[in-house]
Each structure stands twice: as structure tokens, then as C-alpha cells.
Amino acid sequence: MLEVPDPRALTGAALAHIKADEFMPDEERGHAESAVREDESEALAYLVDPTDLVAEIPGVELAQASWSSEPVEYDPESMEWDLDEEDGAFDEETDNA
């Protein structure tokens, strides 16, 4: 999960990144700028290269990457957001048998 407390800063950084890309064709640049203005996940996608996220991990090669996003209301008090909680019961004796 990623929180974007300042969407304007994220969008601005993505637009600057697109503007600085000297190899991007003008037609693609216009589409990219429009997409970034409409969707924060698009802005993030222009700033984060999935290859860079795994490039230094031994034994890992990125075969394909995609982005998806969904706005959600975060409530740190809700059990839904308890990241330390197991998704299901784990019984070592039966699972390792």
C-alpha cells in the first residue's frame, strides 16, 4: 500500500519527468501528460521503474510489470489494516506433516 499525501507534488514531479524525456515523441508526451493529470497511479508509473525495484536482488529477473491502483480509506484502527495479523490459521504440525 502506498499513501499519497500530496498528489499535486506527485503529479508535478511526473510532469517534470515527462517534459525532461528528450526521447519521448510529442504525441506520446501529450497523452502521458493527460494521463498523469487524471490519475495518480499514472504519475507514479512515470516516476518508478519496476526494473529498478528488483535489479539488485540476486536470482530475480523481472519478466513483466504492471500497475493497478484503487482509492481506499485507510483506518489504522481497523482490523482490515492489521498487517501483523495472519491471513489464516497456521498449524505447523499439520502443515509440515
mmCIF file of C-alpha atoms in Angstrom, residues 5-92:
data_model
loop_
_atom_site.group_PDB
_atom_site.id
_atom_site.type_symbol
_atom_site.label_atom_id
_atom_site.label_comp_id
_atom_site.label_asym_id
_atom_site.label_seq_id
_atom_site.Cartn_x
_atom_site.Cartn_y
_atom_site.Cartn_z
ATOM 1 C CA PRO A 5 -0.478 12.793 0.962
ATOM 2 C CA ASP A 6 0.446 15.399 -1.681
ATOM 3 C CA PRO A 7 -0.994 14.393 -5.070
ATOM 4 C CA ARG A 8 -0.081 17.776 -6.576
ATOM 5 C CA ALA A 9 3.602 17.218 -5.790
ATOM 6 C CA LEU A 10 3.453 13.701 -7.250
ATOM 7 C CA THR A 11 1.738 14.941 -10.419
ATOM 8 C CA GLY A 12 4.179 17.837 -10.733
ATOM 9 C CA ALA A 13 7.177 15.540 -10.432
ATOM 10 C CA ALA A 14 5.753 13.187 -13.056
ATOM 11 C CA LEU A 15 5.025 16.067 -15.453
ATOM 12 C CA ALA A 16 8.585 17.360 -14.996
ATOM 13 C CA HIS A 17 9.923 13.866 -15.676
ATOM 14 C CA ILE A 18 7.867 13.599 -18.870
ATOM 15 C CA LYS A 19 8.945 17.065 -20.017
ATOM 16 C CA ALA A 20 12.613 16.184 -19.467
ATOM 17 C CA ASP A 21 12.376 12.955 -21.508
ATOM 18 C CA GLU A 22 14.094 14.017 -24.724
ATOM 19 C CA PHE A 23 13.330 10.718 -26.457
ATOM 20 C CA MET A 24 9.540 10.774 -25.947
ATOM 21 C CA PRO A 25 7.631 11.645 -29.154
ATOM 22 C CA ASP A 26 5.396 14.731 -28.878
ATOM 23 C CA GLU A 27 2.208 12.732 -29.479
ATOM 24 C CA GLU A 28 3.092 10.300 -26.696
ATOM 25 C CA ARG A 29 4.120 13.211 -24.448
ATOM 26 C CA GLY A 30 0.656 14.798 -24.750
ATOM 27 C CA HIS A 31 -1.043 11.506 -23.922
ATOM 28 C CA ALA A 32 1.312 10.900 -20.985
ATOM 29 C CA GLU A 33 0.739 14.373 -19.540
ATOM 30 C CA SER A 34 -3.021 13.945 -19.798
ATOM 31 C CA ALA A 35 -2.928 10.527 -18.128
ATOM 32 C CA VAL A 36 -0.720 11.814 -15.298
ATOM 33 C CA ARG A 37 -3.057 14.741 -14.612
ATOM 34 C CA GLU A 38 -6.054 12.393 -14.379
ATOM 35 C CA ASP A 39 -4.646 9.507 -12.331
ATOM 36 C CA GLU A 40 -2.096 9.438 -9.517
ATOM 37 C CA SER A 41 -1.158 5.843 -10.331
ATOM 38 C CA GLU A 42 -0.141 7.003 -13.817
ATOM 39 C CA ALA A 43 2.022 9.690 -12.239
ATOM 40 C CA LEU A 44 3.671 7.083 -10.053
ATOM 41 C CA ALA A 45 4.206 4.787 -13.030
ATOM 42 C CA TYR A 46 6.182 7.515 -14.829
ATOM 43 C CA LEU A 47 8.434 8.020 -11.809
ATOM 44 C CA VAL A 48 9.081 4.441 -10.638
ATOM 45 C CA ASP A 49 10.731 1.893 -12.884
ATOM 46 C CA PRO A 50 9.778 -1.637 -11.756
ATOM 47 C CA THR A 51 13.092 -2.932 -13.107
ATOM 48 C CA ASP A 52 14.956 -0.706 -10.650
ATOM 49 C CA LEU A 53 12.964 -2.188 -7.763
ATOM 50 C CA VAL A 54 14.306 -5.697 -8.351
ATOM 51 C CA ALA A 55 17.530 -5.105 -10.311
ATOM 52 C CA GLU A 56 19.825 -5.700 -7.327
ATOM 53 C CA ILE A 57 18.045 -8.768 -5.937
ATOM 54 C CA PRO A 58 20.122 -11.905 -6.639
ATOM 55 C CA GLY A 59 18.316 -14.615 -8.579
ATOM 56 C CA VAL A 60 15.456 -12.347 -9.691
ATOM 57 C CA GLU A 61 14.695 -11.227 -13.220
ATOM 58 C CA LEU A 62 11.672 -9.090 -13.991
ATOM 59 C CA ALA A 63 9.610 -10.777 -16.704
ATOM 60 C CA GLN A 64 6.642 -8.409 -16.739
ATOM 61 C CA ALA A 65 5.360 -5.483 -14.692
ATOM 62 C CA SER A 66 2.031 -3.734 -14.438
ATOM 63 C CA TRP A 67 0.400 -1.156 -12.210
ATOM 64 C CA SER A 68 -3.004 -1.012 -10.702
ATOM 65 C CA SER A 69 -4.475 1.250 -8.094
ATOM 66 C CA GLU A 70 -7.625 1.710 -6.136
ATOM 67 C CA PRO A 71 -8.519 4.546 -3.807
ATOM 68 C CA VAL A 72 -9.253 3.301 -0.292
ATOM 69 C CA GLU A 73 -9.966 4.896 3.038
ATOM 70 C CA TYR A 74 -7.199 3.977 5.456
ATOM 71 C CA ASP A 75 -8.225 3.389 9.039
ATOM 72 C CA PRO A 76 -5.241 2.302 11.140
ATOM 73 C CA GLU A 77 -7.603 1.154 13.910
ATOM 74 C CA SER A 78 -9.489 -1.253 11.648
ATOM 75 C CA MET A 79 -8.672 -4.972 11.787
ATOM 76 C CA GLU A 80 -8.543 -4.930 7.967
ATOM 77 C CA TRP A 81 -5.294 -2.953 8.170
ATOM 78 C CA ASP A 82 -3.586 -5.085 10.845
ATOM 79 C CA LEU A 83 -0.571 -6.094 8.770
ATOM 80 C CA ASP A 84 0.848 -8.236 11.578
ATOM 81 C CA GLU A 85 -2.231 -10.467 11.569
ATOM 82 C CA GLU A 86 -2.013 -13.783 9.703
ATOM 83 C CA ASP A 87 -4.468 -14.244 6.839
ATOM 84 C CA GLY A 88 -5.325 -17.676 8.124
ATOM 85 C CA ALA A 89 -4.505 -20.051 10.908
ATOM 86 C CA PHE A 90 -1.151 -21.772 10.544
ATOM 87 C CA ASP A 91 -0.726 -25.079 12.275
ATOM 88 C CA GLU A 92 2.905 -26.199 11.977
#
